[in-house]
XYZ file of C-alpha atoms in Angstrom:
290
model
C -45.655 -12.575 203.595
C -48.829 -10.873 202.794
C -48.990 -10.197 198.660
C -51.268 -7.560 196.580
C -53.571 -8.754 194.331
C -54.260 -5.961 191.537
C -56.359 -5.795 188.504
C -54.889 -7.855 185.758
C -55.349 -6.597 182.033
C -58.208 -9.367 181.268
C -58.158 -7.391 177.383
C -56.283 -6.016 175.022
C -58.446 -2.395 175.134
C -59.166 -2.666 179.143
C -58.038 -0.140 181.200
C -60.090 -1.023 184.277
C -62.687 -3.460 185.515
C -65.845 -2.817 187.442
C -66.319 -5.500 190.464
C -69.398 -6.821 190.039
C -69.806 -9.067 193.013
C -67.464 -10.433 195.339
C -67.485 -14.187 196.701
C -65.010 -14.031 199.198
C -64.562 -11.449 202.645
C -61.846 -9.958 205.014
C -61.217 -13.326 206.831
C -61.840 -15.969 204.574
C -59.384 -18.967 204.134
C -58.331 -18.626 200.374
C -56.309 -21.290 197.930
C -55.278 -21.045 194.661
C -57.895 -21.265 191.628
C -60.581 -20.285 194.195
C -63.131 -17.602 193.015
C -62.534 -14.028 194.651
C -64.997 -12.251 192.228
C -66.802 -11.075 189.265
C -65.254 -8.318 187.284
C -66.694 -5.893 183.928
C -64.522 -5.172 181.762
C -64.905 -3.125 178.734
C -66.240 -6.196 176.610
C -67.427 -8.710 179.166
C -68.229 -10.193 182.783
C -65.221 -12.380 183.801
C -64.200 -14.695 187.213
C -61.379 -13.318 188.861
C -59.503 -16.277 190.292
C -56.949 -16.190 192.940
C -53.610 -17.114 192.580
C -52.385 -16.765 196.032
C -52.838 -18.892 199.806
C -53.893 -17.685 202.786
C -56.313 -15.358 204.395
C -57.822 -12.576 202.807
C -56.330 -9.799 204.956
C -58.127 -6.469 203.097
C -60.399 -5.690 200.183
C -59.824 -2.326 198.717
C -63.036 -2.035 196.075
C -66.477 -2.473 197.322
C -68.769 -4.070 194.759
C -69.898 -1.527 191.874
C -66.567 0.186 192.180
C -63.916 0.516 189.264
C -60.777 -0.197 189.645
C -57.684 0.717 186.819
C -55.440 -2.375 185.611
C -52.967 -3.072 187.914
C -54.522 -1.458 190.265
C -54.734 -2.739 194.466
C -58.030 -4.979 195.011
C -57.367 -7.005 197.796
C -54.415 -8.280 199.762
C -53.754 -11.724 200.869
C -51.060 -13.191 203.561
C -51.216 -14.745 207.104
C -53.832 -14.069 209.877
C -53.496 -11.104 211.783
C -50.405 -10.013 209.361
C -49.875 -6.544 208.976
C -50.697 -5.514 205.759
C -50.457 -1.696 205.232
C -46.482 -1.595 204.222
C -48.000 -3.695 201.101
C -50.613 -1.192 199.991
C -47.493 1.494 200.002
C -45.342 -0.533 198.077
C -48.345 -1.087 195.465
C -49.302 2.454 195.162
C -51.967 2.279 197.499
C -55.906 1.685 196.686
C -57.537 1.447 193.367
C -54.187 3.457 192.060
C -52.517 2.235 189.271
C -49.121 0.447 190.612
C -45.819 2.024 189.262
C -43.809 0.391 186.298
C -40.998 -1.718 187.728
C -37.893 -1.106 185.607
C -37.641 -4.824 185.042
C -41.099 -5.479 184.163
C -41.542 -6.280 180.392
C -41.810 -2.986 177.991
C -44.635 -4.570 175.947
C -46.746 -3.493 179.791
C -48.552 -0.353 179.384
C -46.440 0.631 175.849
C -46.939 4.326 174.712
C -48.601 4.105 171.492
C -46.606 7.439 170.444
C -43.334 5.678 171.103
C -44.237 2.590 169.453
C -45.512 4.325 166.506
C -41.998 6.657 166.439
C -40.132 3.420 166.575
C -41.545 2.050 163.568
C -40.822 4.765 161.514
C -37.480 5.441 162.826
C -37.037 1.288 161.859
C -38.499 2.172 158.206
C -41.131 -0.428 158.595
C -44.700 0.454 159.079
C -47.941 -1.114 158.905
C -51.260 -0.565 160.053
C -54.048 -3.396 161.669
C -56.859 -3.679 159.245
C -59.688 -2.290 160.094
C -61.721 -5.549 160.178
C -59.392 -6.786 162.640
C -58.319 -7.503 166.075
C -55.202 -7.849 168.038
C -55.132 -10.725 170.935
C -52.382 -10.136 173.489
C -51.203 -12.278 176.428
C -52.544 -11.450 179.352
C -51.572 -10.286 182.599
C -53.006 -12.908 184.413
C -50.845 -12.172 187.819
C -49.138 -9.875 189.787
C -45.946 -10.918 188.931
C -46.404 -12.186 185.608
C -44.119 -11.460 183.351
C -44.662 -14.067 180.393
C -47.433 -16.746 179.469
C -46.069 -19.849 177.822
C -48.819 -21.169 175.063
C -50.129 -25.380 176.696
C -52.247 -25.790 173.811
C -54.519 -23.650 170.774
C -58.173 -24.880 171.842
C -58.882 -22.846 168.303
C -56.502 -23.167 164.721
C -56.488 -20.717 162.217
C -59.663 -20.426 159.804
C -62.224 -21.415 163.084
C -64.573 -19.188 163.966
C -64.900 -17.761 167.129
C -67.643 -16.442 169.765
C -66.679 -13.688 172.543
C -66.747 -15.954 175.289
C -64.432 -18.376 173.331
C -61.643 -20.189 175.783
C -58.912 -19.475 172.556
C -55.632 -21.182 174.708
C -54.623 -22.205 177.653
C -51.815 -20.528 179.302
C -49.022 -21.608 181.952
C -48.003 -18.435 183.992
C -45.502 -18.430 187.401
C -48.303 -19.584 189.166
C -50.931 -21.390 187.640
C -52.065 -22.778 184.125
C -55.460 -20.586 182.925
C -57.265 -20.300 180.130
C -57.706 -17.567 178.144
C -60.492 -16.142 176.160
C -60.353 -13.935 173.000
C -63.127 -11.592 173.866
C -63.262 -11.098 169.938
C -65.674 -12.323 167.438
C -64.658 -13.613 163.851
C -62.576 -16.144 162.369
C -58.970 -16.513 163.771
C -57.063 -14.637 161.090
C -53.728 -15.698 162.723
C -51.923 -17.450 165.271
C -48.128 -15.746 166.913
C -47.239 -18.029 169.315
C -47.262 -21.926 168.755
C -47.563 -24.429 171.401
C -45.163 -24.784 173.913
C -43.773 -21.016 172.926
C -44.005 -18.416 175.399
C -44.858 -14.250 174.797
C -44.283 -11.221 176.840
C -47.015 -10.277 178.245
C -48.889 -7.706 176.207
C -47.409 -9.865 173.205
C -49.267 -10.577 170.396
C -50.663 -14.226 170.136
C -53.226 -13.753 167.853
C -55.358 -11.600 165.348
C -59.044 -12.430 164.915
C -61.178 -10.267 162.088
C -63.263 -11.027 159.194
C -62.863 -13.907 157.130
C -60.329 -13.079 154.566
C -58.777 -10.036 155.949
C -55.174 -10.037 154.750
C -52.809 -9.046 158.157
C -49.486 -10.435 156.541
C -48.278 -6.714 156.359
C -49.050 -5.701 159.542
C -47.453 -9.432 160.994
C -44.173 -8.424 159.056
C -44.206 -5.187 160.390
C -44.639 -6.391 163.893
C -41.343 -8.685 163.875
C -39.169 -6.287 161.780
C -39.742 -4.178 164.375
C -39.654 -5.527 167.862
C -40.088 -9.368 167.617
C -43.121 -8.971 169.651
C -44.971 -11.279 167.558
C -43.392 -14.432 167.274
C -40.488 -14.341 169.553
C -40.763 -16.256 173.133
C -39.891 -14.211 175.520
C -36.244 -13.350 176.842
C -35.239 -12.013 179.987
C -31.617 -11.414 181.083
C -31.726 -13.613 183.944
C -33.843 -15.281 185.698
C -35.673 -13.879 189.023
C -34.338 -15.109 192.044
C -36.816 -16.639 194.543
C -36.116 -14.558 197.779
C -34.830 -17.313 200.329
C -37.843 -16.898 203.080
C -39.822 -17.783 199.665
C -37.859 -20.811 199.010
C -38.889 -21.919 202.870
C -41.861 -21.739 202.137
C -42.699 -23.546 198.679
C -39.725 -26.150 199.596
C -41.634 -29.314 200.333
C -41.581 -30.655 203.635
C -41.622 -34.483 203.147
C -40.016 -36.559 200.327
C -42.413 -36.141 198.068
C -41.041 -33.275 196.054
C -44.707 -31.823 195.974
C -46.192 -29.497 198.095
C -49.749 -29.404 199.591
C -50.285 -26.259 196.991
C -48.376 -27.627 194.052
C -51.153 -30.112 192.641
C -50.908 -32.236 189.624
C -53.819 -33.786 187.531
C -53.935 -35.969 184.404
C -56.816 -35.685 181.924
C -56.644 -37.705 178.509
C -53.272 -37.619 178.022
C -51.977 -34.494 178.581
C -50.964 -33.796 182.483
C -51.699 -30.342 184.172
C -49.796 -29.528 186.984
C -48.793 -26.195 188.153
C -45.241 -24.448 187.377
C -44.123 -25.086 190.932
C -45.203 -28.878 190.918
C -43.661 -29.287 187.973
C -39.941 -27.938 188.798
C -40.198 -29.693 192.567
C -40.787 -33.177 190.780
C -37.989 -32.510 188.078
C -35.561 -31.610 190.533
C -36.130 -34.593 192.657
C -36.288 -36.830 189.846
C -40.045 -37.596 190.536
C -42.621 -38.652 187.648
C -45.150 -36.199 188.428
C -48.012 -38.018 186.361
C -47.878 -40.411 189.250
C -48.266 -38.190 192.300
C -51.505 -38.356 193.769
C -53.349 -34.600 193.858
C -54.140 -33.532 197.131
């Protein structure tokens, strides 16, 4: 089934991305972790990597275009598939898609109704001025939460724009993420092996010193943004012509897509390989990447 790929929130103050240059065209064979393209955003020149399998079916921004977060920039699905019932259902080209009602409320918050909240909670603090919020990032379509692998970075380090801060395990892939913030790391919200909302806070970087204990406090007396893994009310349910196609075909437990690899001695493996080797009882350090 042919999927969107929209314009994930690559910073906390982005609102859209410019494409600088793209490395793949309509027809190419695409795989996961492959490069699509370049995109400027408000504070720097990132990779855009692809999450998805298949061919690329449709580009909707030529290069030197902007595009708004979340909005359509290419779609991706089978060879010859018709595509144009997905551009619909995501709002169409470079438009911004429309907030599902389950999608987390941290996405795209109203800063008036946040700010309203607080007071109505009796709690309020302000950021200081010398520093900056880090959020989790929406690093796919249907993201919801990132769950924290490891801190590359501990509070007290300084750090450089182009700093990789964490790496990050989504539904799809494990990515790194970079702070886009220079300073010394002021404070850390999510530990290790945690996961945050998207749009969560998992960090605060400012000058050395700055005091942000109020403004922490603040932040979990009022909607346990900062701290608090992420909760949803059920799990989603993987659509049974999905299941076909991630379920592997040989005894394995591993698809073709669902790679695993072990550096040092900490295994990375996607989300998917990960589940199909603990349901079949497989020690995934030991399958072979493909």
């Amino acid at each position: 089934m042919a999927e969107a790929i929209l314009m994930p929130r690559m910073s906390d103050t982005m609102t859209e991305g410019v494409i600088v240059e793209w490395h793949k065209k309509v027809g190419d064979k695409i795989k996961p972790g492959d490069l699509l393209a370049e995109v400027e955003t408000d504070k720097a020149t990132m990779e855009l990597e692809s999450y998805n399998e298949g061919t690329l079916l449709y580009i909707g921004v030529e290069k030197g275009k902007s595009v708004p977060v979340e909005g359509v920039l290419a779609v991706v699905g089978k060879e010859g598939e018709d595509y144009k019932s997905v551009l619909e259902n995501a709002g169409g080209v470079g438009e911004k898609k429309e907030e599902i009602t389950d999608t987390p409320k941290a996405i795209g918050i109203d800063q008036k109704t946040s700010t309203e909240k607080k007071e109505k909670a009796g709690v309020s603090a302000e950021l200081p001025k010398d520093a900056k919020v880090i959020r989790m990032p929406l690093l796919s379509d249907t993201m919801t939460e990132g769950k924290i692998v490891q801190w590359n970075k501990k509070v007290g380090d300084t750090v450089k724009g182009d700093d990789v801060l964490a790496e990050v395990e989504t539904d799809k892939a494990t990515m790194e993420v970079v702070g886009y913030e220079e300073g010394t790391l002021l404070h850390i919200g999510v530990e290790a092996g945690e996961a945050a909302k998207v749009n969560g806070i998992i960090a605060i970087v400012g000058k050395k010193g700055t005091d942000v204990s109020a403004f922490i406090e603040a932040e979990k007396n009022n909607d346990g943004t900062e701290a608090e893994p992420a909760v949803t009310e059920k799990e989603e349910e993987v659509p049974a012509a999905k299941k076909q196609e991630i379920a592997p075909s040989n005894g394995t437990g591993a698809s073709e897509n669902s790679q695993s690899v072990v550096e040092g001695s900490r295994l990375k493996a996607s989300p998917l390989a990960k589940k199909l080797a603990e349901d079949k009882g497989i020690d995934i350090s030991k399958v072979k990447g493909s």
